Coordinates of C-alpha atoms in Angstrom, one line a residue:
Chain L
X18 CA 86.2 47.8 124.0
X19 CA 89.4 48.5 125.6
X20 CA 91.2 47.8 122.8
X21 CA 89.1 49.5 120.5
X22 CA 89.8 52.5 122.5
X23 CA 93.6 52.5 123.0
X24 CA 93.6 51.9 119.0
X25 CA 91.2 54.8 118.1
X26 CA 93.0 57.1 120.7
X27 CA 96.4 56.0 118.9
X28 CA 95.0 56.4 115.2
X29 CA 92.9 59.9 115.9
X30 CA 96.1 61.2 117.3
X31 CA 98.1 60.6 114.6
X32 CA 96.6 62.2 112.5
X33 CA 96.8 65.4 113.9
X34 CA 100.9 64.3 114.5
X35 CA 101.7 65.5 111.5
X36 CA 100.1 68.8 109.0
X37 CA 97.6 66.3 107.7
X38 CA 95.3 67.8 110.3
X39 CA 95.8 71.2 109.7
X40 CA 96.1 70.8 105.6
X41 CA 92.7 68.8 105.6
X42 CA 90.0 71.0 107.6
X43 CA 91.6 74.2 105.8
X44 CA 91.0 72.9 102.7
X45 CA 87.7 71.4 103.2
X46 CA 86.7 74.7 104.9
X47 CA 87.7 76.5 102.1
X48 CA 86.1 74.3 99.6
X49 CA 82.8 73.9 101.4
X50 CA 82.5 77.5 101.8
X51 CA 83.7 78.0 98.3
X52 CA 80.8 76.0 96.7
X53 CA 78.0 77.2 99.0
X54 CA 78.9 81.1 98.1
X55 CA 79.8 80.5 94.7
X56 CA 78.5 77.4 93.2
X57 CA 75.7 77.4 95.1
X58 CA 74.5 81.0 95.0
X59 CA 73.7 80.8 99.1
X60 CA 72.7 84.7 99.0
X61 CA 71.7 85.0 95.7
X62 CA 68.8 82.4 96.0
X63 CA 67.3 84.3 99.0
X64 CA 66.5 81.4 100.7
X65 CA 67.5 80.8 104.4
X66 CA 68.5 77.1 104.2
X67 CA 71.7 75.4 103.8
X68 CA 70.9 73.3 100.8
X69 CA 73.5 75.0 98.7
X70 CA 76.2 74.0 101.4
X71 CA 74.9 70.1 101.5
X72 CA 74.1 69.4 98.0
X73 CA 78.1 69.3 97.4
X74 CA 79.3 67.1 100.2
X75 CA 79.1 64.2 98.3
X76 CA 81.0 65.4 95.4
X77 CA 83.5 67.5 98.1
X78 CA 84.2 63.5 100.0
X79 CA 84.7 61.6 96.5
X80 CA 88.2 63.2 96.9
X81 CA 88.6 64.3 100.2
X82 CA 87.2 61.0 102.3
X83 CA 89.9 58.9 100.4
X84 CA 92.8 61.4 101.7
X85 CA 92.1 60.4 105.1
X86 CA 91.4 56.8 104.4
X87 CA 94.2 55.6 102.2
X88 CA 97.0 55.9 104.8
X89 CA 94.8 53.7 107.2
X90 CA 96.1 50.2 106.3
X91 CA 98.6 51.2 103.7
X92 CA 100.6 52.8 105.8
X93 CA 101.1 50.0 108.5
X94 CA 101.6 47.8 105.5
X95 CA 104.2 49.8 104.1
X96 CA 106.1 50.4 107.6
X97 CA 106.0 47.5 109.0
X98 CA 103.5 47.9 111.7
X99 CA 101.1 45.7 111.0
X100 CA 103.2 43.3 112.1
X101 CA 103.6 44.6 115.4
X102 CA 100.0 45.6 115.5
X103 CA 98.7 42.3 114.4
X104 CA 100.6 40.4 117.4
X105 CA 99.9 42.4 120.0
X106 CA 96.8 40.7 121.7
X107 CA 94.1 42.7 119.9
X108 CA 91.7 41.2 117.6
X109 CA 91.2 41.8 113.8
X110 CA 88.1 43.2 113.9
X111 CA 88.9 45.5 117.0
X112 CA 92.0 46.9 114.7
X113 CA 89.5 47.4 111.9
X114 CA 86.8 49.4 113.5
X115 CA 89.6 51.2 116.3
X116 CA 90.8 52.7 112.8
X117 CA 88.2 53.3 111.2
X118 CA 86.3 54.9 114.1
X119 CA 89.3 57.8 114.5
X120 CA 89.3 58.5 110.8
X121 CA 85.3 58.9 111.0
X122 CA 85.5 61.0 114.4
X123 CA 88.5 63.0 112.3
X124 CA 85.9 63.7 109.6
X125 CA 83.3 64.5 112.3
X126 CA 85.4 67.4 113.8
X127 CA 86.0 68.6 109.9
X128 CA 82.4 68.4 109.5
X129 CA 81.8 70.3 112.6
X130 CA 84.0 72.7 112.2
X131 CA 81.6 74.1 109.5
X132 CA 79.2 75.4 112.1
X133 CA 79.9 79.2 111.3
X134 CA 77.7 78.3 108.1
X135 CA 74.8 77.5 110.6
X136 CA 75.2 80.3 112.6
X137 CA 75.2 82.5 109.3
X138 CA 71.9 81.2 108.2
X139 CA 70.4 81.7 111.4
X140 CA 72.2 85.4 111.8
X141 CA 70.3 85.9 108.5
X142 CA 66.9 84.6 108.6
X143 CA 64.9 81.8 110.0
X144 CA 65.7 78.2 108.9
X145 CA 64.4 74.9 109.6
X146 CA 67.4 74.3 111.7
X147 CA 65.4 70.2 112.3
X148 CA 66.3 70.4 109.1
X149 CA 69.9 71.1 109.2
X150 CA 70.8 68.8 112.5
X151 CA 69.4 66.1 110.0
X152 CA 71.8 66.6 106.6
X153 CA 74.3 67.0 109.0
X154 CA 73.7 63.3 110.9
X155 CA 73.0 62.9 106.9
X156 CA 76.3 63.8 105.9
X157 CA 78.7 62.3 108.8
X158 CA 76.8 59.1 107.9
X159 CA 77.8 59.6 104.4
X160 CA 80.9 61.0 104.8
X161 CA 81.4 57.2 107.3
X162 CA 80.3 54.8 104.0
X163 CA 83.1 56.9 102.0
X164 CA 85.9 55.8 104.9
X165 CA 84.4 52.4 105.3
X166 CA 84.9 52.2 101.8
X167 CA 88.9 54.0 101.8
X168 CA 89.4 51.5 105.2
X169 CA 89.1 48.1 102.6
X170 CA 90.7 49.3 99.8
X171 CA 93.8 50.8 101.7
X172 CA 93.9 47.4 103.1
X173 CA 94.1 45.6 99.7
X174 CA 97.8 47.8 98.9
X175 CA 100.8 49.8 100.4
X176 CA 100.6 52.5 98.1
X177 CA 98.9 55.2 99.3
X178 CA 98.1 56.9 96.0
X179 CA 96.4 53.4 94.8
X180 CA 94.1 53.0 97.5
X181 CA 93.6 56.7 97.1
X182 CA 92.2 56.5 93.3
X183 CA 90.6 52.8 93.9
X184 CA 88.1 54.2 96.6
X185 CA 87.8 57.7 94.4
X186 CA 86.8 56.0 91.4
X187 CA 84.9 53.0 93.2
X188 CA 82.8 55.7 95.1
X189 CA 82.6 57.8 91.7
X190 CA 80.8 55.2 90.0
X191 CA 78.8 52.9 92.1
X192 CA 77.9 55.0 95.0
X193 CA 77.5 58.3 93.3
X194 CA 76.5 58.2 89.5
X195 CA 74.3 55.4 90.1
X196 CA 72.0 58.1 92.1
X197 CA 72.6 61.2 89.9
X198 CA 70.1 62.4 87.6
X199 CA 71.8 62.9 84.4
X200 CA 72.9 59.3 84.9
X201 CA 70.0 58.2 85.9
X202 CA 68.1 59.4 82.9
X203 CA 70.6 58.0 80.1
X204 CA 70.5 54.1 81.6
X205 CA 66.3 54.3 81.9
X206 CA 66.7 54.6 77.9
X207 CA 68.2 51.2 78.0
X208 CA 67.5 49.8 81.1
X209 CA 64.6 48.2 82.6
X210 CA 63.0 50.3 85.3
X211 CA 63.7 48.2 88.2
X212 CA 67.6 47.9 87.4
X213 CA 67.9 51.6 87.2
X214 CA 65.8 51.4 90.6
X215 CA 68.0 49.2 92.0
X216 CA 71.4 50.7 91.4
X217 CA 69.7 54.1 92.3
X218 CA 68.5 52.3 95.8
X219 CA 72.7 51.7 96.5
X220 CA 73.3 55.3 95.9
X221 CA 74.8 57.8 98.5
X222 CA 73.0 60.1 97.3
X223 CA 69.7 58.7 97.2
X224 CA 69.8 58.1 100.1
X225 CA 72.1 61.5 101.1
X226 CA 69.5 63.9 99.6
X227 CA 66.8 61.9 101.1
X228 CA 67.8 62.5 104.9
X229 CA 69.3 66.0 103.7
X230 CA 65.8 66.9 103.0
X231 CA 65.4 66.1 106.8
X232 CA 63.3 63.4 106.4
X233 CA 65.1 60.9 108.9
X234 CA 64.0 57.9 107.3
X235 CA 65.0 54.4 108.9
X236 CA 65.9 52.8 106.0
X237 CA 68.2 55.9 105.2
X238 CA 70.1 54.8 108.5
X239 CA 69.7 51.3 107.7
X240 CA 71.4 51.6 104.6
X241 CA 74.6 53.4 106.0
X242 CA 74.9 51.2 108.8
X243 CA 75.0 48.2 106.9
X244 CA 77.1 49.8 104.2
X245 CA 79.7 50.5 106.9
X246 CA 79.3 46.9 108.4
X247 CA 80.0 45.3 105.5
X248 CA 83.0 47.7 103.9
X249 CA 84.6 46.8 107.8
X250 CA 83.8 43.0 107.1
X251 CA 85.7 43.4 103.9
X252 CA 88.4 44.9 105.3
X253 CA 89.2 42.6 108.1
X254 CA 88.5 39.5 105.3
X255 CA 91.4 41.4 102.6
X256 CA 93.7 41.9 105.9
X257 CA 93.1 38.2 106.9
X258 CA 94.1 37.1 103.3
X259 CA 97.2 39.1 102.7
X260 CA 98.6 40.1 106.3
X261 CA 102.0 39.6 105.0
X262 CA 102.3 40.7 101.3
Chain A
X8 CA 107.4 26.7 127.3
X9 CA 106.9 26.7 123.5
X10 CA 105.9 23.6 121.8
X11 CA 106.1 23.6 117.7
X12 CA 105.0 20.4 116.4
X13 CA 105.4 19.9 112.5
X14 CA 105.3 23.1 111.5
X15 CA 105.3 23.8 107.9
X16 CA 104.9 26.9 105.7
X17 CA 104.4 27.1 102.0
X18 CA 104.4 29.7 99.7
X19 CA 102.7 28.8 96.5
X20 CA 105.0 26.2 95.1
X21 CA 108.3 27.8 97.9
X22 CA 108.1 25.7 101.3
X23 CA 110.1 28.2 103.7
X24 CA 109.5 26.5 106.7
X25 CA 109.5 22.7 105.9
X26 CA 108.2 20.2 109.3
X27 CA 110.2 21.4 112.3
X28 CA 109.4 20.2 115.8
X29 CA 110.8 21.8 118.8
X30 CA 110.5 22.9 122.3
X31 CA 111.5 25.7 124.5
X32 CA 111.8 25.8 128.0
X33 CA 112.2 28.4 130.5
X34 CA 115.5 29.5 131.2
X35 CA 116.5 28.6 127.6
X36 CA 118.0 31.2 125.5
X37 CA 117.6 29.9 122.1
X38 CA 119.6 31.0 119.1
X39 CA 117.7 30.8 115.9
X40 CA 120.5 30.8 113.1
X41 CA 120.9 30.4 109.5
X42 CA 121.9 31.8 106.3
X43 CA 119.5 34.4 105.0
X44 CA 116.0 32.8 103.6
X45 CA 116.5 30.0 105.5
X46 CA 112.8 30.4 107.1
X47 CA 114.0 32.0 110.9
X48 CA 111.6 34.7 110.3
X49 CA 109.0 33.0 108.6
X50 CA 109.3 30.9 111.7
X51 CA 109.3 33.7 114.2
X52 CA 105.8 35.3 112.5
X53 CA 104.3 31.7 113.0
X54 CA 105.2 31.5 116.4
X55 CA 103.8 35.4 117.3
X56 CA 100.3 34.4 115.2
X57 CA 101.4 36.8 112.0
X58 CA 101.3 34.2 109.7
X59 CA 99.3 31.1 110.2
X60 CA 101.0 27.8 109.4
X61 CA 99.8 25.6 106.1
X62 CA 100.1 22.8 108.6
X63 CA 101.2 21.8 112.2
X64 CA 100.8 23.7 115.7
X65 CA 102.4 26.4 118.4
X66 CA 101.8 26.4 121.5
X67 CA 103.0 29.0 123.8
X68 CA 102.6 29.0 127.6
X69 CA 100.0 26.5 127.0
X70 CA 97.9 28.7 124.9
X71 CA 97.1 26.7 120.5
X72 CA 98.3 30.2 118.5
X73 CA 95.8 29.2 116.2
X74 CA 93.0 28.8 118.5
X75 CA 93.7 31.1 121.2
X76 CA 95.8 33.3 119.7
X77 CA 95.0 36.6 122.1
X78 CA 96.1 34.5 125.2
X79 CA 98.9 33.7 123.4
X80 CA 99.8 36.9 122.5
X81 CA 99.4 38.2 125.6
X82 CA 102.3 36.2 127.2
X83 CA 104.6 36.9 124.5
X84 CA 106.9 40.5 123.4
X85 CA 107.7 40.5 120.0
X86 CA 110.2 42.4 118.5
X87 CA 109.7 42.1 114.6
X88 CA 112.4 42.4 112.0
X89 CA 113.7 45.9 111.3
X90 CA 112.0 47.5 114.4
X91 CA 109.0 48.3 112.7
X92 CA 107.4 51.0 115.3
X93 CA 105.2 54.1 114.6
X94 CA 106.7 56.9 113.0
X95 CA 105.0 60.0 114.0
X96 CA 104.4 59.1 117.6
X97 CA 107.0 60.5 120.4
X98 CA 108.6 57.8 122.0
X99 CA 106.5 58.2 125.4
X100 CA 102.9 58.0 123.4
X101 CA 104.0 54.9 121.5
X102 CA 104.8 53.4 125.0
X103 CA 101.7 54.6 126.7
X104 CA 99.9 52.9 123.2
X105 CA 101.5 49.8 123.9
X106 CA 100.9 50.1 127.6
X107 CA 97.0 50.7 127.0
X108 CA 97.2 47.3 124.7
X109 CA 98.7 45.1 127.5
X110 CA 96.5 46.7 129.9
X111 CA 98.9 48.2 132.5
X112 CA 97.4 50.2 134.6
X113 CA 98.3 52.3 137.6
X114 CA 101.3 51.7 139.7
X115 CA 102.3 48.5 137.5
X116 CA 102.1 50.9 134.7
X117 CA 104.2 53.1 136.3
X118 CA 107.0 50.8 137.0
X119 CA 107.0 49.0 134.2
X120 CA 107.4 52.1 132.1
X121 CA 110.3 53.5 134.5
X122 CA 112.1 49.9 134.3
X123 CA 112.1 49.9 130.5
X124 CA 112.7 53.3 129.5
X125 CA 115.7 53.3 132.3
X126 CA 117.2 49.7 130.5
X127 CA 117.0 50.5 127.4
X128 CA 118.5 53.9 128.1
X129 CA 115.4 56.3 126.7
X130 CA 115.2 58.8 129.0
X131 CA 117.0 61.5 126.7
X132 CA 114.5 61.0 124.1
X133 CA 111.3 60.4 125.4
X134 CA 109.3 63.5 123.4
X135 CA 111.2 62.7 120.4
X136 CA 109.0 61.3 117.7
X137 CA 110.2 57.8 116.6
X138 CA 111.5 58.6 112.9
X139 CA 113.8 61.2 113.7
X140 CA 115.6 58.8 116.1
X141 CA 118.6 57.0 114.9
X142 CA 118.9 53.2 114.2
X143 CA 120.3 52.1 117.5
X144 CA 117.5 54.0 119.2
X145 CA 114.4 52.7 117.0
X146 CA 115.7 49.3 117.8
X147 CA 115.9 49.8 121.7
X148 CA 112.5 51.2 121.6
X149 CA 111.3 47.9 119.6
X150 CA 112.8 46.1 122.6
X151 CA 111.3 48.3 124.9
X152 CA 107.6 47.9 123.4
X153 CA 108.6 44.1 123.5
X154 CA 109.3 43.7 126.8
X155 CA 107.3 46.4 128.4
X156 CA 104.6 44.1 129.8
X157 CA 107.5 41.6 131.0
X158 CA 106.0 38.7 129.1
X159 CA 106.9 35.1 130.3
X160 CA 108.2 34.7 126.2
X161 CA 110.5 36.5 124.3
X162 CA 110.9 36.6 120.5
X163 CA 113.4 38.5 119.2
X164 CA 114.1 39.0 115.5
X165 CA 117.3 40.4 115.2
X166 CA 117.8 42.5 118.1
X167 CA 121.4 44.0 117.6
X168 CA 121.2 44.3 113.7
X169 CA 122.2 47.8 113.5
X170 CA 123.6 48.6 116.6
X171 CA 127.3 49.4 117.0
X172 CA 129.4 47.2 119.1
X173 CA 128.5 49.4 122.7
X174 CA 124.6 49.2 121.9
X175 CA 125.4 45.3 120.8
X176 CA 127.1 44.6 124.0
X177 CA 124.1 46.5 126.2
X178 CA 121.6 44.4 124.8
X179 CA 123.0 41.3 125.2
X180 CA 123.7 42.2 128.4
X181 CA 119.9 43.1 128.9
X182 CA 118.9 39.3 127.5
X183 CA 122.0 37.7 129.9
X184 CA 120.3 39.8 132.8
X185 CA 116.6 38.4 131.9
X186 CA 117.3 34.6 131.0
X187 CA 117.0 33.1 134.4
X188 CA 113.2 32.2 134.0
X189 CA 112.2 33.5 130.6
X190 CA 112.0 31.9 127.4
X191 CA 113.9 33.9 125.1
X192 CA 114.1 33.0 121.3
X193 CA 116.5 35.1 119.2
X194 CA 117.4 34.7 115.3
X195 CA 120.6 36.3 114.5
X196 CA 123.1 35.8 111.6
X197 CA 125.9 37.2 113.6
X198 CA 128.1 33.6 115.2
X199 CA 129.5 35.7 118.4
X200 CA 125.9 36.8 119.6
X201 CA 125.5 32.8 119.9
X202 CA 128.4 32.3 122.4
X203 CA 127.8 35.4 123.8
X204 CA 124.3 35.5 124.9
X205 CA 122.9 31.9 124.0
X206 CA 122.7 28.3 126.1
X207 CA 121.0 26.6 122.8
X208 CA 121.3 26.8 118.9
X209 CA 119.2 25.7 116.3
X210 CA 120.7 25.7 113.1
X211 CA 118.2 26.2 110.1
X212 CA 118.2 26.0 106.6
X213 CA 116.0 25.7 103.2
X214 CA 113.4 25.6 106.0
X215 CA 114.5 22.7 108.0
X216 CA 116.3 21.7 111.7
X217 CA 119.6 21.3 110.9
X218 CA 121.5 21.3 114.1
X219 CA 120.3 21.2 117.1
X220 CA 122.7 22.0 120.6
X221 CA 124.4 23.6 123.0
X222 CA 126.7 26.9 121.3
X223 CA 129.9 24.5 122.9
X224 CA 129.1 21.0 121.4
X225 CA 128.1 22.8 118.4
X226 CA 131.7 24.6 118.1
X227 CA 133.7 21.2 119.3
X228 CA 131.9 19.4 116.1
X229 CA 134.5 21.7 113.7
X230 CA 138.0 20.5 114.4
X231 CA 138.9 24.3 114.6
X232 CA 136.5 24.2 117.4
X233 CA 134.7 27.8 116.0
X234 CA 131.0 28.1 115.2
X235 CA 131.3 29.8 111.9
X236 CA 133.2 26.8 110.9
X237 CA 130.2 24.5 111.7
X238 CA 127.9 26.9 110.9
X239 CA 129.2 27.0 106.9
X240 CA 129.6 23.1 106.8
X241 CA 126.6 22.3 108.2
X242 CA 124.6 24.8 106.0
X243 CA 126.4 24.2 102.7
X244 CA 126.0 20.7 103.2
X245 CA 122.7 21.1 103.7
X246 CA 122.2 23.3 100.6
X247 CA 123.5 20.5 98.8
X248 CA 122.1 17.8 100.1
X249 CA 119.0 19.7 99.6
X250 CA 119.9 20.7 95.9

């Protein structure tokens, strides 16, 4: 635990070493407010909710959760580091979730940064704010599969701008589009039912919209946890196979 | 002490480290040379728990590296090839990082930090981040983070590549002034840093033990009685003995 804590303090402070920070919760700001106001119509619809401002996450992380995650194991590949990281008396998996526990706090201080929006929908009516406290643990849990995702495939290269587009498009196809309508309703022409079910079941956004809804549903929970679990288990299996490529 | 028995390291159809045996003893100061590729760092990552071995074992300060390879660790400083060290952080943070790893805490801590930073000369550039440093300075903090925790065993990869011939003569200095009762393993391709700073020599190439001996008996086997002398016979014989 130690460990785990001298690694996350090391990682979460890098990041704000350099304009990465800054650049990153400006521009997702900007681009979450952008699609509520605009996109969204968050006056025009009259309703006192945030729906309009959580219906895009998912779409806003496809590109932004891969930003913070590729440098996490490419870049120690590509300086060096890893080899000094990797014999210092730590662990694998303590390395692994140190990491990936100060990107994930890094995208819960963007995330939280977003609170004027709450305090704008309260100023200007009466929301379900139960409702709101739960797509926000909805979307930090999301926004954690996306880095535990970025975490494994930055561990596979040393190119940033490859693990960038490998988590981007992964996440674009088998986490997203498996649970979005549209796509949905052109594979149920040539699918059986319960494979379209299925694929729909491994969605973020099933699973998103469902505790969005605030409906904090176990298996909701259940499915992020494990998701993360097992994109960390990955990760420590790719960095056990290739250490040294 | 560090005991290697048979230790062999393939690389798909390339064996780099090809069934060494050897053992280190405190006090020694053991100079790893050979000609580029020969398998010194191959050998070093093995010995730090980097890269695990296709076949045979390490053990440092009585600890397997493959099966206890965090008590292992933990008596060793490594300083890897080329320095490697974070970029962004200041010089202080990445110490008080590697300080937080090896678990120093309070007054230990303290002096531990003072003792290294006023060795290795870093006091001017303590809140300087790491990549803005020059070469000579990245180098010394690699040595610093190495031997922050004053580990029992030291493996050095390298240490003076890079440094001019002040720097060069400071850290071998620094090794001289830490020998009594360490183990200190150094690979170097540069023949003076052998006499200089090393009691034992192992000369390595295509993967295997070559020579094996004190820096003196070593010399006395050229007639010229200099170690680049041997050191070309021995490893051009080897290449084509090999070939």
């Amino acid at each position: 635990m130690r460990n785990v804590c001298a690694l996350f303090k090391r990682e979460f402070a890098s990041y704000f070493a350099t304009p990465l920070a800054f650049v990153f919760i400006v521009i997702f700001l900007i681009l979450t407010g952008a699609f509520t106001f605009f996109l969204g119509g968050f006056y025009e619809r009259g309703q006192a909710d945030l729906a309009p401002f959580f219906n895009y996450h998912p779409w806003l992380y496809l590109f932004l959760m891969p930003a913070l995650s590729m440098r996490l194991w490419a870049e120690e590949r590509k300086s060096g580091t890893i080899e000094l990281l990797m014999t210092l008396p730590v662990t694998l998996w303590q390395a692994v979730l140190g990491k990936f526990l100060a990107a994930w706090a890094f995208a819960g201080v963007a995330l939280a940064l977003t609170f004027p929006m709450w305090i704008t929908v309260n100023y200007l009516g009466d929301p379900d704010n139960g409702t709101i406290v739960g797509a926000y643990i909805g979307s930090f849990l999301m926004a954690g599969g996306f880095l535990a995702v970025g975490s494994c495939l930055s561990a596979a290269t040393r190119n940033q701008v490859i693990a960038f587009i490998l988590t981007a498009v992964l996440c674009l196809f088998f986490f997203l589009l498996t649970g979005f309508g549209p796509v949905i309703n052109v594979f149920s022409g040539w699918l059986p039912q319960t494979i379209v079910d299925a694929l729909a079941s491994l969605s973020f956004l099933t699973h998103f919209t469902s505790v969005a809804k605030g409906v904090i549903d176990l298996r909701d929970l259940l499915y992020f946890a494990t998701l993360i679990v097992v994109w960390l288990a990955a990760t420590a299996i790719v960095l056990e196979m290739k250490k040294a490529d | 002490m560090i005991e290697i028995n048979h230790l062999t390291k393939r690389y798909g159809p390339l064996t780099a480290v090809d069934d060494i045996s050897f053992q280190v003893a405190p006090g020694e100061v053991l100079g790893f040379l050979g000609p580029n590729g020969a398998g010194k760092s191959t050998t070093m990552k093995m010995i730090t728990g980097f890269l695990a071995p296709t076949s045979g074992s390490i053990r440092v300060c009585g600890h397997d590296v493959d099966s206890a390879p965090i008590a292992a660790k933990a008596c060793m400083g490594y300083l890897p090839e080329g320095a490697p060290a974070y970029a962004e952080m200041n010089v202080r943070a990445f110490l008080d990082f590697i300080a937080d790893i090896r678990e120093l805490t309070a007054d230990r801590r303290r002096s531990r930090l003072d003792d290294v930073i006023g060795r290795l000369a870093l006091g001017s550039v303590l809140d300087q981040a790491i990549e803005t440093l020059s070469k000579g300075f990245k180098r010394r903090v690699g040595l610093a983070q190495a031997l922050l925790h004053d580990p029992p065993v030291l493996i050095l990869d390298e240490p003076t590549d890079g440094l001019d011939p002040n720097q060069k003569h400071e850290v071998r200095t620094l090794i001289n002034a830490m020998a009594k009762d360490k183990i200190i393993v150094i690979s170097t391709h540069i023949l003076e840093e052998v006499d200089a700073v090393c009691n034992r020599a192992i000369i390595i190439a295509n993967g295997r033990i070559l020579a094996d001996d004190t820096p003196q008996q070593l010399a006395a086997r050229a007639p010229s009685g200099r170690l680049d002398d041997v050191f070309r016979t021995i490893t051009t014989q080897g290449a084509v003995a090999h070939a």
